[in-house]
XYZ file of C-alpha atoms in Angstrom:
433
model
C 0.000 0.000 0.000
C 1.402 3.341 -0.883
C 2.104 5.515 1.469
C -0.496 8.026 0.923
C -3.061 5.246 1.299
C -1.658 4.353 4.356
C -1.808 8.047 5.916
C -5.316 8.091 4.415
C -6.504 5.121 6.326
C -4.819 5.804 9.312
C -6.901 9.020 9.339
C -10.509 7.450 8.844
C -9.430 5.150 11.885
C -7.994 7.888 13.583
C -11.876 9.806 13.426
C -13.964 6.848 13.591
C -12.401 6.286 16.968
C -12.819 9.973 17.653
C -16.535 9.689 16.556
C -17.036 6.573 18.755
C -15.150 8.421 21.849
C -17.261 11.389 21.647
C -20.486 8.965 21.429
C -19.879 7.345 24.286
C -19.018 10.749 26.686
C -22.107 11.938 24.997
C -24.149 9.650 26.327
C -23.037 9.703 29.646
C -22.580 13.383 29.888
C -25.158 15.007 27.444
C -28.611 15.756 29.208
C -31.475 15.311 26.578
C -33.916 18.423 26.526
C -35.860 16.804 23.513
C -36.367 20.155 21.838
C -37.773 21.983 24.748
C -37.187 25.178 23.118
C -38.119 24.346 19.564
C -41.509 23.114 21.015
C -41.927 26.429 23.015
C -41.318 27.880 19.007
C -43.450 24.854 17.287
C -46.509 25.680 19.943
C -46.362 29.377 19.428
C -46.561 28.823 15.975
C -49.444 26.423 16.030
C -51.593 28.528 18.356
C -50.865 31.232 16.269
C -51.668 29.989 12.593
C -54.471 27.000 13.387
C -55.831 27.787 16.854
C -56.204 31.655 15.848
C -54.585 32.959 18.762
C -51.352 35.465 19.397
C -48.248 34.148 19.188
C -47.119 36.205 22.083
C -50.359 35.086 24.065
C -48.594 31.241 24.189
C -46.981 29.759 26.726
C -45.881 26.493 27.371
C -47.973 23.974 29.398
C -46.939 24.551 32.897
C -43.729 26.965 32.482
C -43.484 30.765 32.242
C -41.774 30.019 28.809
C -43.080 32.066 25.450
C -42.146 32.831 22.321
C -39.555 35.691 23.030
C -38.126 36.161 19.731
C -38.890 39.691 17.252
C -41.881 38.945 14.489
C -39.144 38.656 11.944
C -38.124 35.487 13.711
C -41.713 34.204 13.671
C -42.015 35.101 9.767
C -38.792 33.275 9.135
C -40.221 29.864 11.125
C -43.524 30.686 9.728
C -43.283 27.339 7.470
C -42.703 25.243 10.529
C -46.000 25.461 11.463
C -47.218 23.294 8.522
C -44.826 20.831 8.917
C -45.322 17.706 11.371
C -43.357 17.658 14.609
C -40.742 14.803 13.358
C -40.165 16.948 10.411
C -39.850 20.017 12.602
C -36.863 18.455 14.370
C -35.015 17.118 11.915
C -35.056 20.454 10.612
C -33.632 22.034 13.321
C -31.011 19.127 13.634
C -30.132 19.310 9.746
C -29.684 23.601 9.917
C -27.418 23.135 12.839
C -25.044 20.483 11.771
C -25.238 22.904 8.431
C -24.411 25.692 9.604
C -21.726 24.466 12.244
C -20.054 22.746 9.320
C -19.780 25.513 7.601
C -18.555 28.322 10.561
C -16.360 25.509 11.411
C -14.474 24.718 8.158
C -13.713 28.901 7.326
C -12.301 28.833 11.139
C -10.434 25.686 10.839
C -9.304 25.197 7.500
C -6.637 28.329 7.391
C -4.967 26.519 10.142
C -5.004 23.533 8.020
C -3.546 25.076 5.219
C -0.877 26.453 6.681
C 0.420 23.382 8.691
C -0.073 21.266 6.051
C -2.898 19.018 7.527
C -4.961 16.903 5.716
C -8.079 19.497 5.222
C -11.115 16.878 5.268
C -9.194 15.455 8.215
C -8.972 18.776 10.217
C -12.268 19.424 9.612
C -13.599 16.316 10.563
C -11.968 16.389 14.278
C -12.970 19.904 14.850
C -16.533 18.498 14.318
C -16.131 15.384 16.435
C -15.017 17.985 19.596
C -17.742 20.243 18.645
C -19.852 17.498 19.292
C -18.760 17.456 22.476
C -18.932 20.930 23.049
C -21.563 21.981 25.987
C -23.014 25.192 24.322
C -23.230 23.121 21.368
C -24.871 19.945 22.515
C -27.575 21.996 24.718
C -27.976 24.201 21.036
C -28.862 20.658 19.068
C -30.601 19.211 22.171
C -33.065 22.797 22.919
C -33.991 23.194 18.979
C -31.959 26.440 19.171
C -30.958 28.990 16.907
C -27.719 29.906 18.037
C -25.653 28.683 15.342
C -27.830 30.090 12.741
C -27.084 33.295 13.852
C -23.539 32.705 14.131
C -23.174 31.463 10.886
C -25.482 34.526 9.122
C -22.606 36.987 10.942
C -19.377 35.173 10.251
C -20.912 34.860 6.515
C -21.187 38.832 6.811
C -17.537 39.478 8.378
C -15.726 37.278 6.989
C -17.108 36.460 3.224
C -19.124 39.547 2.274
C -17.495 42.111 4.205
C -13.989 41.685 2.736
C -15.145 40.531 -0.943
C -18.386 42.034 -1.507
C -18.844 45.655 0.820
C -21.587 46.399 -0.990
C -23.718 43.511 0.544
C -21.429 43.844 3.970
C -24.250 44.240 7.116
C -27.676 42.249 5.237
C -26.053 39.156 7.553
C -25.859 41.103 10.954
C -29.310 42.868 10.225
C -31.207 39.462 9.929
C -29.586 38.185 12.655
C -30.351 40.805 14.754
C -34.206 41.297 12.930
C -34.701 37.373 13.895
C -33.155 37.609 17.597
C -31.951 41.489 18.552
C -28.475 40.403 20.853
C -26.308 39.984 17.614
C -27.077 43.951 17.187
C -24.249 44.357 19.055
C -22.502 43.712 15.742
C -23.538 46.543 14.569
C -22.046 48.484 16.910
C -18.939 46.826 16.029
C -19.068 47.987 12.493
C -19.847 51.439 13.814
C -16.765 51.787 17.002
C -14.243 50.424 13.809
C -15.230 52.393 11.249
C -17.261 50.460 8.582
C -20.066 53.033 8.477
C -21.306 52.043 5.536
C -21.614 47.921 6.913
C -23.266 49.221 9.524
C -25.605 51.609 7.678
C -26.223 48.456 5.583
C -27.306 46.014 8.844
C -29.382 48.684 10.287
C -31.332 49.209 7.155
C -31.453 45.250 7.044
C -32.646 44.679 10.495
C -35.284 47.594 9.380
C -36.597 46.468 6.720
C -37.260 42.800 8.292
C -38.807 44.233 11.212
C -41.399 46.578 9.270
C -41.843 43.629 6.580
C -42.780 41.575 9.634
C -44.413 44.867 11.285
C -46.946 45.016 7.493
C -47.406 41.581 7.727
C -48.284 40.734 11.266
C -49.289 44.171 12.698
C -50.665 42.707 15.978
C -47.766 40.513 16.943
C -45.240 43.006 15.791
C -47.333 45.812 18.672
C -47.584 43.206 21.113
C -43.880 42.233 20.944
C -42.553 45.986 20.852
C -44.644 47.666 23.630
C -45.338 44.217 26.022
C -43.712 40.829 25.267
C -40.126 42.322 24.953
C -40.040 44.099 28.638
C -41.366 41.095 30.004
C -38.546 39.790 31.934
C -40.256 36.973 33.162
C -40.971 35.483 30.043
C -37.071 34.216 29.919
C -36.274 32.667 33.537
C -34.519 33.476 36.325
C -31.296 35.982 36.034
C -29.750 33.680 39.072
C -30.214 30.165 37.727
C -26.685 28.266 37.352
C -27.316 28.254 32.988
C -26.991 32.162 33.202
C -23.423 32.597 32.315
C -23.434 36.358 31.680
C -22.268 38.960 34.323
C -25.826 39.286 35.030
C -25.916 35.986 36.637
C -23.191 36.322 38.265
C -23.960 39.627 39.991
C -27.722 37.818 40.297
C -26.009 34.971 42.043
C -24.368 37.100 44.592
C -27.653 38.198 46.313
C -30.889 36.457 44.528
C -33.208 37.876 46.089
C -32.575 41.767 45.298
C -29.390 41.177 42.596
C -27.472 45.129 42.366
C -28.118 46.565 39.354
C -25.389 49.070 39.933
C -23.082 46.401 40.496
C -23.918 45.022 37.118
C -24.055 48.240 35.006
C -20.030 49.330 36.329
C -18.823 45.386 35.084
C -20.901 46.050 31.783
C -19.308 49.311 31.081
C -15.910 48.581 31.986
C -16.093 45.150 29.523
C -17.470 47.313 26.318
C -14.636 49.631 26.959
C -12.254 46.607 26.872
C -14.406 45.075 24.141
C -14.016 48.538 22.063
C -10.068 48.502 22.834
C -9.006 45.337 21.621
C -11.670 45.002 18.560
C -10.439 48.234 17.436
C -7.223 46.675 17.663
C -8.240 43.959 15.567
C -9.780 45.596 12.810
C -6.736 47.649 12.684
C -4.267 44.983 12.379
C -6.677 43.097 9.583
C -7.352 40.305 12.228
C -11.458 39.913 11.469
C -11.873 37.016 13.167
C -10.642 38.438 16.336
C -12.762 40.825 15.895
C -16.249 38.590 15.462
C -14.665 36.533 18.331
C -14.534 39.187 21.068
C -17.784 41.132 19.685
C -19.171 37.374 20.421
C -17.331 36.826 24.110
C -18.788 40.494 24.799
C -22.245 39.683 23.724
C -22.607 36.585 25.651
C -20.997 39.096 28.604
C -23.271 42.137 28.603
C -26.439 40.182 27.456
C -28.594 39.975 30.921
C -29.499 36.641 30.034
C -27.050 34.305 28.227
C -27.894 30.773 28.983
C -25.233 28.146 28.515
C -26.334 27.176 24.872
C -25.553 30.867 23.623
C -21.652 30.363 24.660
C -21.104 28.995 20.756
C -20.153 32.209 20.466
C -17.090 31.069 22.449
C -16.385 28.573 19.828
C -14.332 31.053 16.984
C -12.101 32.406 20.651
C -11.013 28.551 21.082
C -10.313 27.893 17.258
C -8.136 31.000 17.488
C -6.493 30.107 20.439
C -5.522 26.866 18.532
C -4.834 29.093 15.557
C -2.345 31.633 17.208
C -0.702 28.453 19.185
C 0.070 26.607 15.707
C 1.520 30.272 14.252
C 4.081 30.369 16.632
C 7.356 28.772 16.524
C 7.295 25.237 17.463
C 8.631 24.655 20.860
C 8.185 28.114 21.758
C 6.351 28.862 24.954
C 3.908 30.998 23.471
C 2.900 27.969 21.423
C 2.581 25.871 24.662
C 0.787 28.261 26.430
C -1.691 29.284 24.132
C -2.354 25.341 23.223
C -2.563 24.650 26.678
C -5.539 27.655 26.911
C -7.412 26.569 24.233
C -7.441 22.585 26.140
C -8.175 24.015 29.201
C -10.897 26.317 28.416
C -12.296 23.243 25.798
C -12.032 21.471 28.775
C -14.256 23.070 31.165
C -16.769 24.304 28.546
C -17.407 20.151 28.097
C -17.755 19.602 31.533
C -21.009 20.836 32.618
C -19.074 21.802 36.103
C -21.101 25.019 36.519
C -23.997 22.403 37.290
C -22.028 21.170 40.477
C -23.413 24.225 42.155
C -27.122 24.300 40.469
C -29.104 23.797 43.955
C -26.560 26.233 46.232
C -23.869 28.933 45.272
C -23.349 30.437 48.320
C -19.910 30.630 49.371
C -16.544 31.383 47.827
C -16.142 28.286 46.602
C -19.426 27.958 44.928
C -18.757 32.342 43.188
C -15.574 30.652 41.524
C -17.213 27.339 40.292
C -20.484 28.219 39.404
C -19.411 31.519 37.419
C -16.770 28.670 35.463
C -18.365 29.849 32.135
C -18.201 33.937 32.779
C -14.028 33.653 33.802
C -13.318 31.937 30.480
C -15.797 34.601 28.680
C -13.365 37.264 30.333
C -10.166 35.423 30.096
C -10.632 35.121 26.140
C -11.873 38.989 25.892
C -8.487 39.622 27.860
C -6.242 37.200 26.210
C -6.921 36.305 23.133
C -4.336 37.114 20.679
C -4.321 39.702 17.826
C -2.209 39.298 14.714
C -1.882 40.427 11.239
C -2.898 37.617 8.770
C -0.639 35.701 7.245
C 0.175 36.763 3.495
C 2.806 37.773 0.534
C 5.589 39.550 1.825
C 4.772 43.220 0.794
C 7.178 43.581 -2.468
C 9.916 45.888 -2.429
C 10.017 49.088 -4.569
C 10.739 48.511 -8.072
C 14.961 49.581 -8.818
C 15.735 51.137 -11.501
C 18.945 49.164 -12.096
C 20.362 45.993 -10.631
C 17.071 45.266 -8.945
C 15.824 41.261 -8.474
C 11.903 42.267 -7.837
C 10.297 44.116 -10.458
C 6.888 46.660 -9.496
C 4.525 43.121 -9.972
C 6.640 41.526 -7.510
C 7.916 38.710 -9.233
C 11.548 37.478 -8.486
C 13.919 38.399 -11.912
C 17.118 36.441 -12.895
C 20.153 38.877 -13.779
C 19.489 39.934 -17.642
C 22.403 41.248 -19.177
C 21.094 41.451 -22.497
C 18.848 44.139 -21.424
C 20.980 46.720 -19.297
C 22.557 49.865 -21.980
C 25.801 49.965 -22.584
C 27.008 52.861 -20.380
C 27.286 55.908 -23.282
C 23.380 54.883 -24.206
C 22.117 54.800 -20.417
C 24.021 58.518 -20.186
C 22.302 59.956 -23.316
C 18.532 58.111 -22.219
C 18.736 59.656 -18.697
C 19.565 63.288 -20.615
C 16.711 62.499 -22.691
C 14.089 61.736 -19.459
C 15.982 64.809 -17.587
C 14.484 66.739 -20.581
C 11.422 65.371 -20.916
């Protein structure tokens, strides 16, 4: 067998194992929700269409739980109501793995390339430790739409805004049209300068909202003046799943949770936030950018339950990204590696849960806030760099140079240099001229 072959088989083993490794933690460690959110969406929908009631009227038998998303969001799962349940959730499944496949293979493929792994093979890991991935599990497990969202912003920053800028924002408008925390992207266009990406998203998110607002006038009044300030539609700011600053402040004193003490942490994290994705932008580094605009979302939002933290996902990538770019051996490389396994580590570990009846005490502030130190550790730490390209070519000689203006390396011609008395009388000739 050559030995191509043989590198090509030892890699299918080397995933099937991977596949059958994650299966088995997953079924020990995964906790099935069986679509408890996409039913909360499914019933909404049904009362709405068939029973003739308002979608924000619904709630779920026996919870406090509602349809909490904008109209546009309802408009855009309008078809789901005409589909039977079975169908419903293999739809869901089908646009996650999708859309993870795809946010996945733009983060992890560049790595490939440049370290000369086998692409389908990188590819194919990243997706087995997705898999195994808490925020990413609970997403598939709830119905969620988490990674649709991610995946209609990173096809905005990363494809549209640096190819195509006069399409750059339609991705962060819908997002934020069909759930409003991804507006927070538009801010980002706006503190680094991209006014007219922004511009773009807000007239996006617009538009959706008064097509939805023409089509479903009552829903789209209901949801603006009533269903949106309803706090209690959403859950409890203290329960453990709350990994934003929000619950962690909540956590501190449940009962009356200090406001003030939230608003200084949110304001001194969007200044960092502003800093370093300025930064970013600057040095050309986009993916930083949608990573910490993502870490700070998940931060500031008042409510970011543990399936949002996908947002986490493009930090860890880059982690593993920056680690691989620096010399081999190095510490840098060891220590961002070892970052990257640690926080992967704890965000498959569901350890926040250890303290889901009782976080009182120092002890339980450190453990069951787990998911809020990495947020801040990545907003802190993760790396910005240039991306890698072409050396910039040097400026063009006019004699005796080896890189001509296109930047293309030149052999020695001698054929083609003047004889001295001709090069004399040409540069009298251009001094004239």
């Amino acid at each position: 067998m050559a030995q191509g072959a043989r590198r090509t088989v030892g890699q299918v083993v080397a995933v099937l194992a991977l596949a059958v490794a994650v299966a088995a933690f997953l079924s020990e460690a995964a906790v099935r929700h069986d679509f408890f959110d996409l039913e909360v969406y499914y019933g909404a929908l049904t009362f709405w269409v068939h029973d003739g009631g308002e979608i924000y009227d619904f709630l779920r038998v026996g919870t406090q739980y509602g349809f909490t998303y904008p109209p546009f969001a309802a408009l855009v799962m309008l078809p789901m109501a005409y589909l039977p349940w079975s169908a419903a959730t293999t739809l869901s499944v089908v646009a996650t793995v999708a859309a993870s496949t795809v946010v996945i293979w733009w983060l992890v493929d560049p790595i490939a390339r440049r370290c000369g792994w086998t692409r389908w093979f990188a590819l194919a890991v990243a997706l087995c430790l997705a898999a195994a991935y808490e925020p990413m599990r609970e997403t598939v497990s709830f119905g969620q739409v988490n990674m649709l969202l991610l995946f209609l912003v990173a096809a905005d920053l990363l494809r549209l805004l640096p190819a195509h800028r006069r399409w750059a924002g339609v991705g962060v408008g819908l997002a934020t049209a069909i759930k409003l925390t991804p507006g927070i992207f538009i801010v980002y266009l706006l503190v680094t300068g991209r006014w007219r990406a922004a511009l773009t998203a807000i007239g996006a998110a617009a538009g959706a909202s008064l097509l939805a607002g023409a089509l479903f006038p009552d829903a789209s009044r209901e949801f603006w003046t009533s269903a949106l300030w309803n706090t209690d539609r959403v859950g409890e700011l203290a329960f453990i799943s709350n990994q934003s600053l929000r619950g962690m402040v909540a956590r501190l004193d449940p009962a009356d949770p200090s406001s003030g003490a939230w608003l200084v942490l949110v304001l001194a994290t969007l200044a960092v936030w502003v800093w370093r994705s300025r930064a970013a932008v600057a040095a050309g580094d986009e993916v930083t950018g949608l990573a910490l605009t993502g870490i700070t979302m998940c931060l500031v939002s008042p409510v970011t339950w543990v399936h949002h933290l996908v947002w986490l996902l493009p930090a860890l990538i880059l982690l593993v990204d920056n680690g691989m770019a620096a010399p081999a051996r190095s510490r840098r490389r060891a220590v961002l590696l070892a970052a990257a396994t640690i926080g992967y580590a704890f965000l498959i570990s569901r350890i926040v849960w250890s303290w889901d009846e009782d976080f009182a005490g120092v002890d339980a502030f450190l453990g069951s806030n787990a998911y809020v130190w990495i947020s801040l550790a990545l907003l802190l730490g993760l790396p910005v760099r240039r991306p890698d390209g072409p050396a910039r070519p040097a400026p063009a000689q006019r004699s005796g140079s080896a890189v001509e203006a296109g930047g293309v390396a030149q052999l020695p011609q001698p054929h083609r240099v003047a004889p001295a008395g001709q090069r004399h009388r040409i540069n009298r000739f251009l001094a004239v001229r």
